Short mmCIF file of C-alpha atoms and ligand atoms in Angstrom, two decimals:
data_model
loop_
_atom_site.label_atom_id
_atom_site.label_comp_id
_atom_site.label_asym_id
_atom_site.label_seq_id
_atom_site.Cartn_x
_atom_site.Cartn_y
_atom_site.Cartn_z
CA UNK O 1 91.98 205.21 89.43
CA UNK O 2 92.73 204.54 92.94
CA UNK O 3 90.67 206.94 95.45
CA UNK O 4 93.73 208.70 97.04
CA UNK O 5 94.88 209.90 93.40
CA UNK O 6 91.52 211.64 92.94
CA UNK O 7 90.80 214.53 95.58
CA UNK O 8 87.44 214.93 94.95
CA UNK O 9 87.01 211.31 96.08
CA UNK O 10 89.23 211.11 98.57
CA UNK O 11 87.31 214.06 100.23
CA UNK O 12 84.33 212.41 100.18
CA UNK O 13 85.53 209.28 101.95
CA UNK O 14 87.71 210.89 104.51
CA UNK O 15 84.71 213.30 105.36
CA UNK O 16 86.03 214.25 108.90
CA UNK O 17 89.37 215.60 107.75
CA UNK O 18 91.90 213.07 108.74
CA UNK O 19 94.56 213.76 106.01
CA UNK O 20 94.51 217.87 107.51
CA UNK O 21 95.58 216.64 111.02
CA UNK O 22 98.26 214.27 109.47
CA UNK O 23 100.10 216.84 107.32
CA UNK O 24 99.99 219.52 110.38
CA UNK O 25 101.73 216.49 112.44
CA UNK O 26 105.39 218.32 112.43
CA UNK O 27 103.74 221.90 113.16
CA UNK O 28 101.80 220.05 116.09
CA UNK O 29 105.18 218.49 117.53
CA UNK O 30 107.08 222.37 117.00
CA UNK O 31 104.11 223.39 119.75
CA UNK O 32 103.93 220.47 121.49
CA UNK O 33 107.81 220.97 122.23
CA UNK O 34 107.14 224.07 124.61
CA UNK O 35 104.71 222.65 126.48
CA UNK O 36 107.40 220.84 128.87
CA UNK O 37 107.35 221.46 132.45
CA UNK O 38 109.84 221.35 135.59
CA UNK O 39 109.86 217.88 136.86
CA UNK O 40 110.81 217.11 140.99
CA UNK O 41 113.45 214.30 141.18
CA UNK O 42 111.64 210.91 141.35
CA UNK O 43 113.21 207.50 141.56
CA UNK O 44 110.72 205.69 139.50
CA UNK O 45 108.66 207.39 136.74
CA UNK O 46 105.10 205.74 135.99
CA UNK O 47 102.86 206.79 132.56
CA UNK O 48 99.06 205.90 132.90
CA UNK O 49 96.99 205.88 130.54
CA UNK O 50 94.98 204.16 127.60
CA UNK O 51 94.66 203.93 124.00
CA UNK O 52 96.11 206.80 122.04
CA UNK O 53 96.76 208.59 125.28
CA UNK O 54 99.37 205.57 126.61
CA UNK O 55 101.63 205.27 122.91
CA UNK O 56 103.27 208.66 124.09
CA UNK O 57 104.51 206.36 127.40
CA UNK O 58 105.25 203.80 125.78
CA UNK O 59 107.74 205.67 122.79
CA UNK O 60 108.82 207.67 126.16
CA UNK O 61 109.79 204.45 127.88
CA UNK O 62 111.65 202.98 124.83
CA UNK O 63 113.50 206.69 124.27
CA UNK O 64 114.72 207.35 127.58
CA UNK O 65 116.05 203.27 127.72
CA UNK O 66 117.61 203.34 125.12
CA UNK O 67 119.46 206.65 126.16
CA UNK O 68 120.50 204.98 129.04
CA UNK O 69 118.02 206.08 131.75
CA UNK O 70 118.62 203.98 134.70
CA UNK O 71 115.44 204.77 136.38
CA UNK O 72 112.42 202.63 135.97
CA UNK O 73 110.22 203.60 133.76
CA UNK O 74 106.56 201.70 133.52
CA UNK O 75 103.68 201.92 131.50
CA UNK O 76 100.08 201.65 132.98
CA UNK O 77 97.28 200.96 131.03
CA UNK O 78 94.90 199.76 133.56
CA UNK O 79 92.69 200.79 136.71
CA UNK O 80 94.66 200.36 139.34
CA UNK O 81 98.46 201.71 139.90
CA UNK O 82 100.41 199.03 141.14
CA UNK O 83 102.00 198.54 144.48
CA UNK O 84 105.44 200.23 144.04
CA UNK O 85 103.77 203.42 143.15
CA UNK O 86 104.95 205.55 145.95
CA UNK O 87 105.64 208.74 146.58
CA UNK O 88 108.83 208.70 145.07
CA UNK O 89 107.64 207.91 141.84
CA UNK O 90 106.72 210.66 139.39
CA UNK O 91 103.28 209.92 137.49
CA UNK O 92 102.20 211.45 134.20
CA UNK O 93 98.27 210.76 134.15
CA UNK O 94 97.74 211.26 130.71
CA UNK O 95 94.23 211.19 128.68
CA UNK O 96 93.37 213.63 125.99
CA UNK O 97 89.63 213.48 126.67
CA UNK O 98 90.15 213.88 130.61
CA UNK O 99 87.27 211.60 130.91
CA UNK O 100 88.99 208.07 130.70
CA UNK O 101 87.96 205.86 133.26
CA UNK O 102 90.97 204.09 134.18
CA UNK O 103 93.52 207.23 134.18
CA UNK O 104 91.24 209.07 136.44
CA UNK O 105 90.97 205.88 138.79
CA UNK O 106 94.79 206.06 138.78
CA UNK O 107 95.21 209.93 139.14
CA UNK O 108 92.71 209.63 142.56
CA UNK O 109 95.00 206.60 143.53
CA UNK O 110 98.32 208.53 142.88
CA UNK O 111 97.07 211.75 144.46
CA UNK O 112 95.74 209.18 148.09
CA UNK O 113 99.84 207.89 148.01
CA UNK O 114 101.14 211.53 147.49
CA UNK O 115 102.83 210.67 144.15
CA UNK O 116 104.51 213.74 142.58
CA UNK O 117 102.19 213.75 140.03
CA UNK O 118 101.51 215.79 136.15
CA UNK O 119 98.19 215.72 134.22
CA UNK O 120 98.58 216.03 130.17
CA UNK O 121 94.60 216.64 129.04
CA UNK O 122 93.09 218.73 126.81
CA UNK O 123 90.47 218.98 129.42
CA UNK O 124 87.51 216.87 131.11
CA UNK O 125 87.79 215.59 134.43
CA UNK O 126 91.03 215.20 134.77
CA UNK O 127 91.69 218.89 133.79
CA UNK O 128 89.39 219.79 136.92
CA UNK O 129 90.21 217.10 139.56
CA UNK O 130 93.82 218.61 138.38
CA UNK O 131 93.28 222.16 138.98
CA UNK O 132 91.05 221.69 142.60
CA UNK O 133 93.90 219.39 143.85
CA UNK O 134 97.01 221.68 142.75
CA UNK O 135 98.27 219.36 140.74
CA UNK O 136 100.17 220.58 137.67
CA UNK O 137 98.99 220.48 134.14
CA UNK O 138 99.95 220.07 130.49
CA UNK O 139 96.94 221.41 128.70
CA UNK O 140 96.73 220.50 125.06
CA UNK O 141 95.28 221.84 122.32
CA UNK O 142 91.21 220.23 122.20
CA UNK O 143 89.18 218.70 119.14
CA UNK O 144 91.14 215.98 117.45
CA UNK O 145 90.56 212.22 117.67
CA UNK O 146 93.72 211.14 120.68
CA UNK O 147 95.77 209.14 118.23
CA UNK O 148 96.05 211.80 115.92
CA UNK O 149 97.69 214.14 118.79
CA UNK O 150 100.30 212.05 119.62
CA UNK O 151 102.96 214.94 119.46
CA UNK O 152 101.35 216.69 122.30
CA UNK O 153 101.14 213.42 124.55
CA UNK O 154 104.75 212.42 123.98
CA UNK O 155 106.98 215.54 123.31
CA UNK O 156 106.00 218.13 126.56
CA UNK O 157 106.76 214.65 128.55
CA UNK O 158 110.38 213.87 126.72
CA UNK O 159 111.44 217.90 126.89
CA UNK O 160 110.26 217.69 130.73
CA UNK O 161 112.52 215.08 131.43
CA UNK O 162 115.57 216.75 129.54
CA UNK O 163 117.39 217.48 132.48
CA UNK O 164 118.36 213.60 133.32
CA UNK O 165 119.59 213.38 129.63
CA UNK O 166 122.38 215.26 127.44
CA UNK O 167 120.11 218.51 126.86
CA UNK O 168 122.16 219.71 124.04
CA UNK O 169 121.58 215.95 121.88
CA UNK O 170 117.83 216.10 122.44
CA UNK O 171 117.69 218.92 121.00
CA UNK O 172 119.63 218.04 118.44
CA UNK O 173 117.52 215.39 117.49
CA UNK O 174 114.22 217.22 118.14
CA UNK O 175 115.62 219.93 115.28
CA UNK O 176 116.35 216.71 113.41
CA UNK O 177 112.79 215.00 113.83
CA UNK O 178 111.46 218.10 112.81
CA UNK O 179 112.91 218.65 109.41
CA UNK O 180 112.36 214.72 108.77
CA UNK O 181 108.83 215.48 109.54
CA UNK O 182 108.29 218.16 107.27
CA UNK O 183 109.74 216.27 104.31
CA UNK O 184 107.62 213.25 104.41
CA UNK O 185 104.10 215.15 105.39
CA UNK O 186 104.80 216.32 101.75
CA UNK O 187 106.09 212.84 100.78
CA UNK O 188 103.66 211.09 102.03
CA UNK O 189 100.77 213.15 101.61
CA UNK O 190 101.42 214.17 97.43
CA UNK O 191 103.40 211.95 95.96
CA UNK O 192 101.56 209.32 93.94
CA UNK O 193 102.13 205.49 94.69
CA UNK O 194 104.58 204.64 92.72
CA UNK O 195 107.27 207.32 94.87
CA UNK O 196 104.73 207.06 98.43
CA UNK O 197 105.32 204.07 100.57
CA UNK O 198 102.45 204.93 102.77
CA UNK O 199 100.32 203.98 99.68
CA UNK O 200 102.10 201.29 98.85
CA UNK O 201 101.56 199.27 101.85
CA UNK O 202 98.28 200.40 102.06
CA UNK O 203 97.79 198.65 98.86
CA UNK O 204 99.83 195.43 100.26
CA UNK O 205 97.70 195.14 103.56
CA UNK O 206 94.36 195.79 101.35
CA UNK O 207 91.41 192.84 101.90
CA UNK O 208 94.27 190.86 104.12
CA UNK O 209 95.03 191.08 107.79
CA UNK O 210 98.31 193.18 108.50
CA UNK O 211 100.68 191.49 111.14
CA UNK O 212 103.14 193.76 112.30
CA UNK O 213 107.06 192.64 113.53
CA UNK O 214 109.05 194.87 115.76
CA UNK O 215 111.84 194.64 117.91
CA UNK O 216 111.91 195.08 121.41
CA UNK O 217 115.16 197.60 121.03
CA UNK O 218 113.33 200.03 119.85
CA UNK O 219 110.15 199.35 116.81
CA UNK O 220 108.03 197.10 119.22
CA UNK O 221 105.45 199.99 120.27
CA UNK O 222 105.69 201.24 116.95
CA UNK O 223 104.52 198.11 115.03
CA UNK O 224 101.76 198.35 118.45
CA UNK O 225 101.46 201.59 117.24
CA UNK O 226 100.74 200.52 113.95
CA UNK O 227 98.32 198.18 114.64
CA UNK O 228 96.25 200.53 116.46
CA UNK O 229 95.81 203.12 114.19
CA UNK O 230 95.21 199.46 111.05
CA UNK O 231 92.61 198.97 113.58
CA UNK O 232 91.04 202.60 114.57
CA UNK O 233 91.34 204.20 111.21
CA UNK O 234 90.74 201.24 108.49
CA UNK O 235 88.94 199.33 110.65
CA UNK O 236 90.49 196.53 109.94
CA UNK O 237 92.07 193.77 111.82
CA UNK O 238 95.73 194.06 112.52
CA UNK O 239 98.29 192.21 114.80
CA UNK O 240 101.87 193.08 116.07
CA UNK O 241 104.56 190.53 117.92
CA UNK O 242 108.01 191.71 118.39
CA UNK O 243 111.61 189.82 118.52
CA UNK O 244 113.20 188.19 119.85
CA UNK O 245 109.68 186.71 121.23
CA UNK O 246 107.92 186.17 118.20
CA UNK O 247 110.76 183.37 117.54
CA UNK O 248 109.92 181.26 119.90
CA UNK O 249 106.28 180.88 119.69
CA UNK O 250 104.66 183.22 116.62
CA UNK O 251 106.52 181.75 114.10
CA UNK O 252 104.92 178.16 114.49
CA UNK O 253 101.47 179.68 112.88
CA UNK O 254 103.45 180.87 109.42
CA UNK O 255 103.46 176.94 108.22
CA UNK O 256 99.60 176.73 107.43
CA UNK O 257 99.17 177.02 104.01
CA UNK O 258 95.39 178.21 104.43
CA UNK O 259 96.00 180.90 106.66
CA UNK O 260 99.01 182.13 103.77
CA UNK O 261 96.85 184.32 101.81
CA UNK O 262 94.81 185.70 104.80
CA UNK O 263 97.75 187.43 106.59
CA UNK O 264 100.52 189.97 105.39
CA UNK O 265 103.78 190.30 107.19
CA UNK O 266 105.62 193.50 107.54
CA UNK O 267 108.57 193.89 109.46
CA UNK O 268 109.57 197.30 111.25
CA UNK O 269 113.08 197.51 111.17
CA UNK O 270 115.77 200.01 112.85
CA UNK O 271 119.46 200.84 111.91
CA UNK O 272 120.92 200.19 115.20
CA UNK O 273 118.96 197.00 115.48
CA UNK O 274 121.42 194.89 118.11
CA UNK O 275 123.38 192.31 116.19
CA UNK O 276 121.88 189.53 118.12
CA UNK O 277 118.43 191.05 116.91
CA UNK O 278 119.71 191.99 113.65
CA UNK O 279 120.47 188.10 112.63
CA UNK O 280 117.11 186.90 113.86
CA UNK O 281 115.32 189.91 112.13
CA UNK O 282 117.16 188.46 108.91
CA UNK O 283 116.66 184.54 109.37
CA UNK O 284 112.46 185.12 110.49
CA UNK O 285 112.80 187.32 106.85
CA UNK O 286 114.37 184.08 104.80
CA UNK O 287 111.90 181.73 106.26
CA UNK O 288 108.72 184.37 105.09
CA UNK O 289 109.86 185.18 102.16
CA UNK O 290 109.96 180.86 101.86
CA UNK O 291 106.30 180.66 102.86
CA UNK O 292 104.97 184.04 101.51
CA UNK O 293 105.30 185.98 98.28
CA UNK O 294 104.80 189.64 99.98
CA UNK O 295 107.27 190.38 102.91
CA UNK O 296 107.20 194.39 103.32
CA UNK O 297 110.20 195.59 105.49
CA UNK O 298 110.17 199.46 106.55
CA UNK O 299 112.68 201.44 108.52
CA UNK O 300 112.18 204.82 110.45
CA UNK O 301 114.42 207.50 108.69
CA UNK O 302 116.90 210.13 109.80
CA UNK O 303 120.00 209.36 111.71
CA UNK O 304 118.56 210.24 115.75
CA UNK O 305 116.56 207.62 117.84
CA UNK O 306 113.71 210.35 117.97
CA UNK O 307 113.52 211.00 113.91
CA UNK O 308 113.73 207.08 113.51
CA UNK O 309 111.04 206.68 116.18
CA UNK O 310 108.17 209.33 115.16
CA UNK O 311 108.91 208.64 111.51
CA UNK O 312 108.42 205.54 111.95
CA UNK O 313 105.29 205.64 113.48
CA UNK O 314 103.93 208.85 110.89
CA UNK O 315 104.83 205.96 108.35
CA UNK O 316 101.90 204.02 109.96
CA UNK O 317 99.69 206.76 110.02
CA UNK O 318 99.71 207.54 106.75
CA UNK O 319 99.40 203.91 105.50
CA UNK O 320 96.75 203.31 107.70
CA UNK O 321 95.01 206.27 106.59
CA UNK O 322 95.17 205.36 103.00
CA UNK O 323 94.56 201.54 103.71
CA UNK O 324 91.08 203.61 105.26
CA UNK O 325 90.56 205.04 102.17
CA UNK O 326 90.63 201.64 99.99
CA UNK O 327 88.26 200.72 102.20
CA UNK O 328 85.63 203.44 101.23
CA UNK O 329 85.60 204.19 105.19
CA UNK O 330 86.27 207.48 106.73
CA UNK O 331 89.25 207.34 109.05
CA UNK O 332 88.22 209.79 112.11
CA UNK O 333 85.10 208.06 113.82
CA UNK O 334 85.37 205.63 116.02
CA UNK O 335 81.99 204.02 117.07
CA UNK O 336 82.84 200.43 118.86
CA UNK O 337 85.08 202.85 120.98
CA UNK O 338 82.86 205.58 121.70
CA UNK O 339 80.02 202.94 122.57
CA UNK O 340 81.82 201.07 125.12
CA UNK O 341 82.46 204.31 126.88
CA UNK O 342 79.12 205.21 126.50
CA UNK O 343 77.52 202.25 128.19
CA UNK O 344 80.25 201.56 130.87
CA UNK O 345 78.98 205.36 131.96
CA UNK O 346 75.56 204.78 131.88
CA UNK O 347 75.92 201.32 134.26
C1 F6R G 401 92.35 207.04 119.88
C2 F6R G 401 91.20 206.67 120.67
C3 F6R G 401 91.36 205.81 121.89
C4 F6R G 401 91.52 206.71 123.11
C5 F6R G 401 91.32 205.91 124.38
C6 F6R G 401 91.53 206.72 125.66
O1 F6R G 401 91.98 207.93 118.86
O2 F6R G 401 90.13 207.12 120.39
O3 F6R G 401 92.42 204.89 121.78
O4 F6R G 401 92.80 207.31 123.12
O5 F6R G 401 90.02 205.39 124.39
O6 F6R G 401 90.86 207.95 125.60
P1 F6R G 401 91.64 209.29 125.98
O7 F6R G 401 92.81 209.34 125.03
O8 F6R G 401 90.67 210.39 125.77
O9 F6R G 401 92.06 209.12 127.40
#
């Protein structure tokens, strides 16, 4: 019997209660919804942050493009904010910690150029350096590993920025994303593999290294997405490439007949894929399925951009959660991680 079909098993691998924080993902997006603020006008908006704390920017960035935003919107996962960060550009310093090196090296940088500028935290330095320089704050609920409270670091930011969008369809679509949620926590979370694609790509990616396909119209981040949480929760290796990119370069490394049983391909798709897109999407698929016997191919589900989005990505959680479990490893901890902090503080 497979661990995840036994819960007395399944508790004792996934010790730190991983599996809780998954199924309570929709009631943690219903809270993280009213967290939104009042946002100044900006011309350009910037997101910095790292790790689980910059995926929220990034699904924001693809969201609000693909609804036709004409602002720029950039993602910054890195020290320093870069030079068109003025003070006409709105910054959302986000790091659930607080303590993140590089997001508080680009809040002090964004507060010296007078950027409007929001902290999201659940507390930490940023929470403070917030609160003695009057700058407003999005304070999150503390205690869970980042990547697992993705709701609250992308939803108060989308709901701020309503106002530059048609309210009435994001909310809509939140209701939407909501109900979609709810469905496949059970989905996901009960039913056994033979109805639970979460387990069955767990199973798929087990004892091979995942590679991950998205698209840059709208699955990119979340095959990114993806690989992160392959990587923090089964600790396992994991890659992600998106079209139309991965066409011109990736595909080269498919031909090696060695490296064929080593990797697994899985392809996020999206039902308003582009058709341009949509035709390479299918010809990369034809030439796999030549070369490999396992091609997996996923799509988000419900009919809005933000149910197909966060599905998507709670498809990933799940799998990588269960992929965790055929590993015999516990999903929450995160040592590498927490050791790299640990001596970069102590230099
Ligand atoms: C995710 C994780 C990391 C952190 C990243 C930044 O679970 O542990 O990816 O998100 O190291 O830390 P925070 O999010 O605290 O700013």
């Amino acid at each position: 019997m497979t661990h995840w079909d036994d819960p007395k098993a399944l508790a004792e691998i996934d010790r730190s209660g991983m599996s809780k924080l998954l199924r309570e993902f929709p009631e943690q997006a219903a809270q993280a919804w009213k967290l939104a603020v009042d946002v100044p006008e900006f011309e350009r908006l910037a997101i910095c942050g790292m790790g689980g704390s910059a995926i929220g920017g990034d699904f924001l960035r693809l969201y609000l493009a693909r609804k036709g935003l004409s602002k720029p919107i950039f993602v910054i996962r890195n020290y320093a904010l870069p030079p068109f960060v003025d003070e006409k550009t709105l910054v959302f310093a986000v790091s659930y910690s607080g303590n993140t090196e590089e997001t508080l090296s680009c809040f002090e940088q964004a507060l010296g150029r007078k950027c409007p500028l929001i902290a999201v935290t659940s507390g930490g330095k940023l929470a403070q350096l917030a609160q003695e320089n009057g700058v407003r704050l999005i304070s999150i609920p503390p205690g869970v590993p980042p990547r697992a409270a993705l709701g609250y670091l992308f939803l108060p930011l989308l709901k701020s920025l309503k106002p530059l969008l048609d309210a009435d369809e994001i909310e809509e679509e939140f209701s939407e994303t909501l109900e979609v949620l709810q469905e496949l926590a059970v989905r996901y979370g009960e039913a056994p593999e033979a109805k639970n694609p979460a387990k069955q790509l767990a199973q798929a990616w087990h004892k091979r290294i995942p590679v991950l396909y998205g698209s840059d119209h709208l699955t990119d981040m979340v095959a990114w997405r993806w690989k992160a949480q392959i990587n923090e929760n089964a600790k396992s290796p994991a890659y992600a490439h998106a079209l139309p990119e991965l066409s011109h370069n990736e595909i080269m490394g498919w031909e090696w007949p060695e490296f064929q049983t080593a990797f697994v391909y899985t392809l996020l798709r999206d039902l308003e894929e582009p058709r341009a897109l949509h035709r390479r999407f299918e010809l990369c698929r034809k030439l796999l399925e030549e070369l490999y016997q396992t091609v997996l191919e996923v799509q988000g589900k419900g009919e809005g951009m933000l149910a197909r989005l966060l599905s998507l990505s709670y498809l990933g959680d799940w799998s990588s959660y269960y992929l965790a479990l055929l590993y015999g490893v516990d999903p929450t901890p995160v040592p590498l991680i927490e050791e790299i902090k640990k001596r970069l503080a102590a230099r």
